Short mmCIF file of C-alpha atoms in Angstrom, two decimals:
data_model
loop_
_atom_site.label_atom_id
_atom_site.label_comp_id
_atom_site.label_asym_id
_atom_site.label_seq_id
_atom_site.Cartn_x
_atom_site.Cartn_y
_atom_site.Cartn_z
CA UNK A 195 -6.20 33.82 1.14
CA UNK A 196 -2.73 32.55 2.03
CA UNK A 197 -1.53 29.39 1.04
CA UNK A 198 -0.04 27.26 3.73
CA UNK A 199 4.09 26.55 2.93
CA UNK A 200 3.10 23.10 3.10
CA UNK A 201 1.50 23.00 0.57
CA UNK A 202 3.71 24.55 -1.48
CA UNK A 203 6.59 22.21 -0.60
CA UNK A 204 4.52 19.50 -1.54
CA UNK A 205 3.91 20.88 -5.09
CA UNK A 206 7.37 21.81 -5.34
CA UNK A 207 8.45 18.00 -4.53
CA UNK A 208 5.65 16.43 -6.55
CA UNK A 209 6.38 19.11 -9.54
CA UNK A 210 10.22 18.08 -9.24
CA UNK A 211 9.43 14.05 -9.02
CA UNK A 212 7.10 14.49 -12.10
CA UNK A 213 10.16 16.34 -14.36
CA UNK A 214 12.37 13.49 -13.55
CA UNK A 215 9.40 11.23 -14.80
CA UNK A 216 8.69 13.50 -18.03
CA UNK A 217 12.45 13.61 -18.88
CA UNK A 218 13.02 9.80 -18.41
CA UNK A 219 15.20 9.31 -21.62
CA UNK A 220 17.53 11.96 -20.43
CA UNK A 221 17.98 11.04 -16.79
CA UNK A 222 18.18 7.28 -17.92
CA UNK A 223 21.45 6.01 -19.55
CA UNK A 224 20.15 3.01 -21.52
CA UNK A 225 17.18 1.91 -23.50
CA UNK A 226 14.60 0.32 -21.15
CA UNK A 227 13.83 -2.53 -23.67
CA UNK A 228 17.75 -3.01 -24.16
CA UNK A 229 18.81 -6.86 -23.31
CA UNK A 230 22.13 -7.78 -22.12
CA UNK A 231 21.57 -11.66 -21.80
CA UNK A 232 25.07 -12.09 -20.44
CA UNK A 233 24.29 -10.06 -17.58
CA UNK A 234 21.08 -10.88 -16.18
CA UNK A 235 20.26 -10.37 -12.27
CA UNK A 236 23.26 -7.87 -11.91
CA UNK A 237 23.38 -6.75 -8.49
CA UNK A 238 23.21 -1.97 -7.97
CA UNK A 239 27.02 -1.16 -8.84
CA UNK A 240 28.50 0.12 -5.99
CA UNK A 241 30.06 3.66 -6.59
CA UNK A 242 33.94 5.30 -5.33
CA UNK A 243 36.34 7.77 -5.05
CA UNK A 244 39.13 5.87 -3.67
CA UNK A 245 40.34 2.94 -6.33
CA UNK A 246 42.13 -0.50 -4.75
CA UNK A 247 45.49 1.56 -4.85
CA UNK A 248 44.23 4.32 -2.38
CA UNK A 249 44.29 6.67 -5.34
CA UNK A 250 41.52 9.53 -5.01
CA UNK A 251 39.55 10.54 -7.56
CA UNK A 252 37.96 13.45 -8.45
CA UNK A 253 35.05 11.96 -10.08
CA UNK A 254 33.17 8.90 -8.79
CA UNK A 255 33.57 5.72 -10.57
CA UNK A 256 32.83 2.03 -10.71
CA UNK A 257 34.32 -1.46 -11.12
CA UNK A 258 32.75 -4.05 -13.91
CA UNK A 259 31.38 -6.77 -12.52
CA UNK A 260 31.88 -10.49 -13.88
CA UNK A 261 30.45 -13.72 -13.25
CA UNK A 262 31.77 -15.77 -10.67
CA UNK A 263 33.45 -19.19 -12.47
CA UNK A 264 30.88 -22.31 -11.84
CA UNK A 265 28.23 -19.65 -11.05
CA UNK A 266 25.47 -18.03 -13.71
CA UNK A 267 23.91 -14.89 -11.31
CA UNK A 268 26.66 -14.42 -8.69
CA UNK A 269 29.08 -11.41 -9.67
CA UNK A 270 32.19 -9.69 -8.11
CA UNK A 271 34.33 -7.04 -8.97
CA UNK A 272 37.04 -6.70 -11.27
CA UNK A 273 39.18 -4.02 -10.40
CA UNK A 274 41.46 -4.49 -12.60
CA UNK A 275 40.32 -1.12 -14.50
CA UNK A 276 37.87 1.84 -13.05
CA UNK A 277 35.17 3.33 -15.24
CA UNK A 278 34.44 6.60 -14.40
CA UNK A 279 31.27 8.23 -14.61
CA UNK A 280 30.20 10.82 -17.15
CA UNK A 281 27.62 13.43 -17.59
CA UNK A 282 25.89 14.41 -20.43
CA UNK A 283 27.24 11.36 -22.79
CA UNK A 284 25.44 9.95 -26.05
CA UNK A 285 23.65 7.00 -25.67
CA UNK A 286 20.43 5.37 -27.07
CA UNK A 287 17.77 7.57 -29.13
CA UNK A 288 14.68 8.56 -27.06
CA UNK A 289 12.21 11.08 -27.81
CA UNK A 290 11.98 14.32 -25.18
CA UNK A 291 8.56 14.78 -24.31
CA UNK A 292 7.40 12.50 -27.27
CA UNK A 293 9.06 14.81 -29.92
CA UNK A 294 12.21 15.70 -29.81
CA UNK A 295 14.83 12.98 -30.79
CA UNK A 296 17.80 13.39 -28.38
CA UNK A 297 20.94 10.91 -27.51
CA UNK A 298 22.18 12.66 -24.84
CA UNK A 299 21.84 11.24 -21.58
CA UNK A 300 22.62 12.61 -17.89
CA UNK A 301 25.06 10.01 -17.29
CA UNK A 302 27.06 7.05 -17.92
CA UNK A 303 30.02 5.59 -18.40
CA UNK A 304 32.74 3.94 -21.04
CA UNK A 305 32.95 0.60 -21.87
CA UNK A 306 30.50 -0.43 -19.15
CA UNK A 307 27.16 -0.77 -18.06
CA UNK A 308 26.45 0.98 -14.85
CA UNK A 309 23.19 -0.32 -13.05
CA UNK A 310 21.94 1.77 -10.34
CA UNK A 311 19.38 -0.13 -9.25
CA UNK A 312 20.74 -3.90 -11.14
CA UNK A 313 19.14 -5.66 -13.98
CA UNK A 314 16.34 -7.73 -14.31
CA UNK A 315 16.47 -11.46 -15.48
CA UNK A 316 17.28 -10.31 -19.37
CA UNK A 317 19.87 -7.85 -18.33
CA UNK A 318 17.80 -4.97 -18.83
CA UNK A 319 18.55 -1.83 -16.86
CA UNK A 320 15.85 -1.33 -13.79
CA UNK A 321 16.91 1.99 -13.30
CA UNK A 322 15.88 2.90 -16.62
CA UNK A 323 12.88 0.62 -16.63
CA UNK A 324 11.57 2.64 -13.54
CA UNK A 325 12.01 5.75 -14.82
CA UNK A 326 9.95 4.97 -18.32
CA UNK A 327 7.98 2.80 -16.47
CA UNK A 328 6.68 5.87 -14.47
CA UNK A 329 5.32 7.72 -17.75
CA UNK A 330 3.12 5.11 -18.34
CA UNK A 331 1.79 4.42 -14.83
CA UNK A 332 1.54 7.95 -13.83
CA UNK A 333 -0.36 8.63 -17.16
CA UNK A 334 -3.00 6.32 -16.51
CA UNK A 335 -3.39 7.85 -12.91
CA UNK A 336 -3.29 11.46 -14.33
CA UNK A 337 -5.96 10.30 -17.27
CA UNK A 338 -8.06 8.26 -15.49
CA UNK A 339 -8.47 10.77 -12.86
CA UNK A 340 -9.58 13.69 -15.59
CA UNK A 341 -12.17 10.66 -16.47
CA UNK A 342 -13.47 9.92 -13.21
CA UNK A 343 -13.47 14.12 -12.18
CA UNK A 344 -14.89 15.01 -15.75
CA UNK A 345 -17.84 12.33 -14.76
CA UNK A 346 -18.05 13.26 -11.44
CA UNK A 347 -18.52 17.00 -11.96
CA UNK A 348 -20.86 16.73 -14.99
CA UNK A 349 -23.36 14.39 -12.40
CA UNK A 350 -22.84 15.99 -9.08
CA UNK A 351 -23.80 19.36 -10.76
CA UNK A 352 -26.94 17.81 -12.80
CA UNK A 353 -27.45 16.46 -9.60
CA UNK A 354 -27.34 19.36 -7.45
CA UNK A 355 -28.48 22.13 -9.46
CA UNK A 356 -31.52 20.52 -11.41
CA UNK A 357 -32.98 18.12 -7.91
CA UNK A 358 -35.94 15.89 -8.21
CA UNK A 359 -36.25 12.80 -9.75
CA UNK A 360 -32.93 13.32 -11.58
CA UNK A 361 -30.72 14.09 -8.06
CA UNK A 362 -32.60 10.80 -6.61
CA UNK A 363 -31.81 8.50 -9.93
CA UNK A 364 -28.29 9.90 -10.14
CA UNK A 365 -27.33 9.50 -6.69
CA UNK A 366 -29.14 5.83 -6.08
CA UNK A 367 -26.86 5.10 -9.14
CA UNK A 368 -23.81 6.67 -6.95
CA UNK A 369 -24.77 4.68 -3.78
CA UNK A 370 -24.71 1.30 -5.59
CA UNK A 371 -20.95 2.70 -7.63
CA UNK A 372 -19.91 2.82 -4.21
CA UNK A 373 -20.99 0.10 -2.40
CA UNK A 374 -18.95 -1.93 -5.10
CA UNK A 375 -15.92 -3.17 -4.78
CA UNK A 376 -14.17 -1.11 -7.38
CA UNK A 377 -10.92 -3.90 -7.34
CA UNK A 378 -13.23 -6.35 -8.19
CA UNK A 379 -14.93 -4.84 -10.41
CA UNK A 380 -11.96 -3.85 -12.49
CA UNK A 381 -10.83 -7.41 -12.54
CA UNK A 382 -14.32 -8.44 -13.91
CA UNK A 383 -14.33 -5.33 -16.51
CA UNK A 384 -10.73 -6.15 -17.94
CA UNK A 385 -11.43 -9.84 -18.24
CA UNK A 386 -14.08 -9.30 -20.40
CA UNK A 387 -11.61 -7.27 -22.68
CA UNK A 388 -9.71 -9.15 -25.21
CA UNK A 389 -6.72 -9.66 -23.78
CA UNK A 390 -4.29 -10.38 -27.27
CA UNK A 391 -3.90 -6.29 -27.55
CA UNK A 392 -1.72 -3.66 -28.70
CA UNK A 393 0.84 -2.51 -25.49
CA UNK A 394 -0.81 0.99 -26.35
CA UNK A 395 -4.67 -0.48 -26.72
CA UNK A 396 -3.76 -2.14 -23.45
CA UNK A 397 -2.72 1.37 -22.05
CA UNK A 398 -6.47 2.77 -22.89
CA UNK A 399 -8.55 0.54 -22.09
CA UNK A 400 -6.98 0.45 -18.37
CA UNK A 401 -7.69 4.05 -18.42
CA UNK A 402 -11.26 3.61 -19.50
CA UNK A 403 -11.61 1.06 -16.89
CA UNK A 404 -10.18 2.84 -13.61
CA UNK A 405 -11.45 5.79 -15.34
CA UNK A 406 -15.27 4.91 -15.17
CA UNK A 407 -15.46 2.92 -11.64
CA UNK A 408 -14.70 5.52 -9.75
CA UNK A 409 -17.20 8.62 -9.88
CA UNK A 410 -19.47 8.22 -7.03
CA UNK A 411 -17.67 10.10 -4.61
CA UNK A 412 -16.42 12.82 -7.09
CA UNK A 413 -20.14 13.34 -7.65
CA UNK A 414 -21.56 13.21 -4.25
CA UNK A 415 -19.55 15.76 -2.82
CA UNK A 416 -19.69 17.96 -5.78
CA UNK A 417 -23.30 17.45 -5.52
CA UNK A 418 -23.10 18.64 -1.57
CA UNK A 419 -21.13 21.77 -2.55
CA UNK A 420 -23.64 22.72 -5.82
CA UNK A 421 -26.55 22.46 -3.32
CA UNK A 422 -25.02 24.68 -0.92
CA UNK A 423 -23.50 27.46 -3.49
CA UNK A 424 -26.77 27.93 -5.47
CA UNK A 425 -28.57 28.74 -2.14
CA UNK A 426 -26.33 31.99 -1.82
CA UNK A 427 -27.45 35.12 -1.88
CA UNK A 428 -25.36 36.30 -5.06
CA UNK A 429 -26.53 33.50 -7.24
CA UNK A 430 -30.19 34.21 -6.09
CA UNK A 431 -29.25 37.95 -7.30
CA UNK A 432 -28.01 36.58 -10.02
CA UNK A 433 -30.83 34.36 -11.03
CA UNK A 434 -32.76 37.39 -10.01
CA UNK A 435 -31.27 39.72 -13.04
CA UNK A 436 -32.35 36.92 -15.47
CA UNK A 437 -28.98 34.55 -15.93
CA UNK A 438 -30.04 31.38 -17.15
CA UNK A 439 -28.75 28.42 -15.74
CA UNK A 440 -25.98 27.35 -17.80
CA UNK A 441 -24.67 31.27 -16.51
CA UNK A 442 -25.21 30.61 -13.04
CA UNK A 443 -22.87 26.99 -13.35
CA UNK A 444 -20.10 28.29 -15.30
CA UNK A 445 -19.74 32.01 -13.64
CA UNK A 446 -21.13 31.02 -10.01
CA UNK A 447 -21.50 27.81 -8.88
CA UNK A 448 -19.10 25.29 -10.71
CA UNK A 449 -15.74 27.87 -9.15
CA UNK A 450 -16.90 26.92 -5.92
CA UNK A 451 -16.06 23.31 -6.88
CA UNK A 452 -12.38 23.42 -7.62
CA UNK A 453 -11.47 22.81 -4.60
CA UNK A 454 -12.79 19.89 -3.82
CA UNK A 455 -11.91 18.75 -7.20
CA UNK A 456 -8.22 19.34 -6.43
CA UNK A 457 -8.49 17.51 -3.38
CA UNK A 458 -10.10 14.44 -5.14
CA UNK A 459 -7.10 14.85 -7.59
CA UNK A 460 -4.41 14.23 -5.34
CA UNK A 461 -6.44 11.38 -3.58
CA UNK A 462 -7.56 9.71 -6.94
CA UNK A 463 -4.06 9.86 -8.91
CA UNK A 464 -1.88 7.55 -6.55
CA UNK A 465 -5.29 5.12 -6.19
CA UNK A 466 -5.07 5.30 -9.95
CA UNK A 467 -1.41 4.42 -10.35
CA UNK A 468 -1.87 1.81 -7.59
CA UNK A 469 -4.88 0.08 -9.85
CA UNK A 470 -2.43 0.60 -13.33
CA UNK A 471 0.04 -1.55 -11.08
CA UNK A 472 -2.28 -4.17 -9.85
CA UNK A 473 -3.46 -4.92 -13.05
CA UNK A 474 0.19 -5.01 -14.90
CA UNK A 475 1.47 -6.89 -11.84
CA UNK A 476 -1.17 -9.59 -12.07
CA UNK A 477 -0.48 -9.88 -16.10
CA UNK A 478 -3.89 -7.92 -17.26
CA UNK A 479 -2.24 -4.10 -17.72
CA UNK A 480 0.52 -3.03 -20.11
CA UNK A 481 2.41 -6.04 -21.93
CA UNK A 482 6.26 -6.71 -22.24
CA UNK A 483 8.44 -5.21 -23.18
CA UNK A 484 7.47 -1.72 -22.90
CA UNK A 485 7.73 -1.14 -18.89
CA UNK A 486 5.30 0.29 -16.34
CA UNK A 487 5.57 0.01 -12.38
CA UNK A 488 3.26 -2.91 -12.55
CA UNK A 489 4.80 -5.22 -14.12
CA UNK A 490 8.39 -4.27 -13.05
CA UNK A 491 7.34 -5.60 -9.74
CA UNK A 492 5.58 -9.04 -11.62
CA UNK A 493 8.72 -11.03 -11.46
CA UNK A 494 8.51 -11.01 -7.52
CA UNK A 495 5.76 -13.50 -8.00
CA UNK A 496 8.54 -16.38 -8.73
CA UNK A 497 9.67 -17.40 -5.26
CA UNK A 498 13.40 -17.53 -6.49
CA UNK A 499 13.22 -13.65 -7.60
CA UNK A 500 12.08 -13.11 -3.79
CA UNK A 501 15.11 -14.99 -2.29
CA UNK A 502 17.54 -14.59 -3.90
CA UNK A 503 17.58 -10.90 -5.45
CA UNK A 504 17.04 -8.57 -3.22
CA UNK A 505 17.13 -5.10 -5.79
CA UNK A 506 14.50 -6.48 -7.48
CA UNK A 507 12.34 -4.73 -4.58
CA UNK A 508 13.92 -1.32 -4.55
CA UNK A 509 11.20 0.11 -7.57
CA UNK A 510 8.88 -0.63 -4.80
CA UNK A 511 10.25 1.18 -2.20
CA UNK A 512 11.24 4.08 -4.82
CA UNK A 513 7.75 4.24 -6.10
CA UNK A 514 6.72 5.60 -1.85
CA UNK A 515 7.85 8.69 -1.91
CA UNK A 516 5.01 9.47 -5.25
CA UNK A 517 2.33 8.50 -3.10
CA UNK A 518 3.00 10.23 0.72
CA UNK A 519 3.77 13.93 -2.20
CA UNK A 520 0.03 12.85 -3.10
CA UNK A 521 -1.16 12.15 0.38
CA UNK A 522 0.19 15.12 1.72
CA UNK A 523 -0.77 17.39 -1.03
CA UNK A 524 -3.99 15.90 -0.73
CA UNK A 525 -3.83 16.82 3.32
CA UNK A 526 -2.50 20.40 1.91
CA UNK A 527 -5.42 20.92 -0.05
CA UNK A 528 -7.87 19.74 2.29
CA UNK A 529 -6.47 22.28 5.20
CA UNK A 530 -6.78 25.44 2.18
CA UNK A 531 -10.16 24.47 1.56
CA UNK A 532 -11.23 24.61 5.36
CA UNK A 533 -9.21 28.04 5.88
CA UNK A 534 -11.56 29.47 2.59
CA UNK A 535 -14.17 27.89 4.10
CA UNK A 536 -13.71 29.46 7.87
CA UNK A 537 -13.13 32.72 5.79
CA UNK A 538 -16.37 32.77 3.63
CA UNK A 539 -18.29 32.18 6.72
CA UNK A 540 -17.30 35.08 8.86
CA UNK A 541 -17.33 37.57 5.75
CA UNK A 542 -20.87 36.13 5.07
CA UNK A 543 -21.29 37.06 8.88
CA UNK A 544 -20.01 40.47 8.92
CA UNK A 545 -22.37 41.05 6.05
#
């Protein structure tokens, strides 16, 4: 079967998104948790070749910025001396992929403190923030969506395969899963959680959480596709020959399933991220200090944050382009599964 080039420009995009993620302490120059309380709501340095003399350089550069005099958040520049920018400098420690200890970092610059995106009300670096911030929040969508799929499969094919009483219990339990509203119900779920917890016991239970609340559908349509796979003629020749049943699930039926479980991937991940956020934004998800996407975005609940400092929404905006790779590898995945489909059926037909 070939695969459509759109969907393999989504996976390529998503795949190069994620290794920016995965590498955050090499792609970001400071320590997320760093403070710099004489700095706090810096305003994204602005990048240059040419310095206030009309001299061009070869590398770009940027000015320090200092407080205004009477003023506590308003900055200019001082161009009294350029920093240029450096690659591959040593900066904080951080652990590469959770094991190696490394200092080197992608860029940066002497002497100064070069925020890409500004800093947040202790000085600490947003660019960097967003960047670790994404390994947690992505984690809990990438976990909690093995949860939900691990559930879903495991019940849609008891479901579908076995029938009777257990496919009507099972899927009365689905229909009353789904006619909840799951937002709700994770509010109600974490409240009843202690809420004094470890940053990392905070991390699991929100994966336990989104992870359970969200099966139904995983099930039902794995149920849908069981029922129609165990009909066919090669697992009746199979069941025929003598395979027992655990056989005819693991060699037959449960293959025909992985593509709707990919497609439920890519749909449940950014829903999953998107819950991780709610809950961190509204103070119930990941603590301080250590940073997720959530609760970057919880200081825009203070009126004077949405006024007055206008790069404190830019995570939001550079969180989109994570969600439309997943909605469009989602629609990639959908539009394979359909061609196999199409395919099946007229080979079944010429047979």
């Amino acid at each position: 079967m070939k695969v459509p080039p759109n969907f393999k420009w989504w996976l390529i995009a998503l795949a190069v998104l994620h290794a920016i993620v995965i590498c955050a302490g090499f792609f970001a120059p400071y320590d997320p948790v760093e403070q710099d309380r004489k700095s706090p709501y810096v305003p994204p340095v602005r990048l240059h070749l040419v310095d206030t003399g009309g001299h061009l350089h070869l590398r770009p550069f940027a000015y320090s910025l200092k407080l205004r005099e009477g003023l506590f958040d308003q900055y200019e520049e001082d161009t009294a001396e350029p920093h240029l920018i450096r690659f591959f400098v040593a900066g904080a420690h951080y652990r590469l992929f959770g094991l190696l200890s490394c200092r080197t970092h992608f860029f940066g610059a002497d002497n100064a403190r070069i925020y890409l995106l500004g800093s947040d009300a202790y000085g600490r670096d947003q660019f960097s923030r967003l960047l670790f911030g994404g390994q947690v929040s992505l984690l809990a969508g990438l976990l909690g969506a093995g949860i939900t799929l691990f559930v879903g499969l495991l019940i849609g094919a008891v479901a579908g395969y076995c029938g009777g009483w257990r496919d009507t219990v099972l899927m009365r339990l689905a229909e009353l899963f789904l006619a909840l509203p799951w937002l709700y119900l994770l509010f109600a779920l974490r409240a009843f959680l202690p809420l004094a917890v470890s940053p990392l016991g905070a991390f699991f239970l929100i994966i336990a959480v989104i992870g359970a609340v969200g099966w139904a559908r995983p099930a039902r349509l794995v149920r849908g596709e069981v029922l129609s796979v165990k009909e066919r003629d090669f697992v009746r020749a199979a069941r025929g020959f003598g395979a027992s049943p655990f056989y005819l699930l693991r060699r037959h039926i449960l293959p025909e399933t992985y593509s709707v479980l990919l497609t439920q991937a890519a749909i449940l991940i950014p829903q999953y991220v998107l819950a991780e956020m709610t809950l961190s934004f509204l103070g119930l998800g990941v603590p301080e200090p250590v940073p997720s996407w959530g609760n970057l975005l919880s200081s825009l609940q203070q009126y004077s944050v949405l006024v007055s400092y206008w790069w404190m929404y830019l995570p939001a905006l550079v969180i989109v382009p994570f969600f439309l790779g997943y909605l469009g590898l989602a629609s990639a995945l959908h539009e394979q599964g359909q061609t196999y489909k199409i395919e099946a059926r007229s080979l079944g037909s010429l047979t």
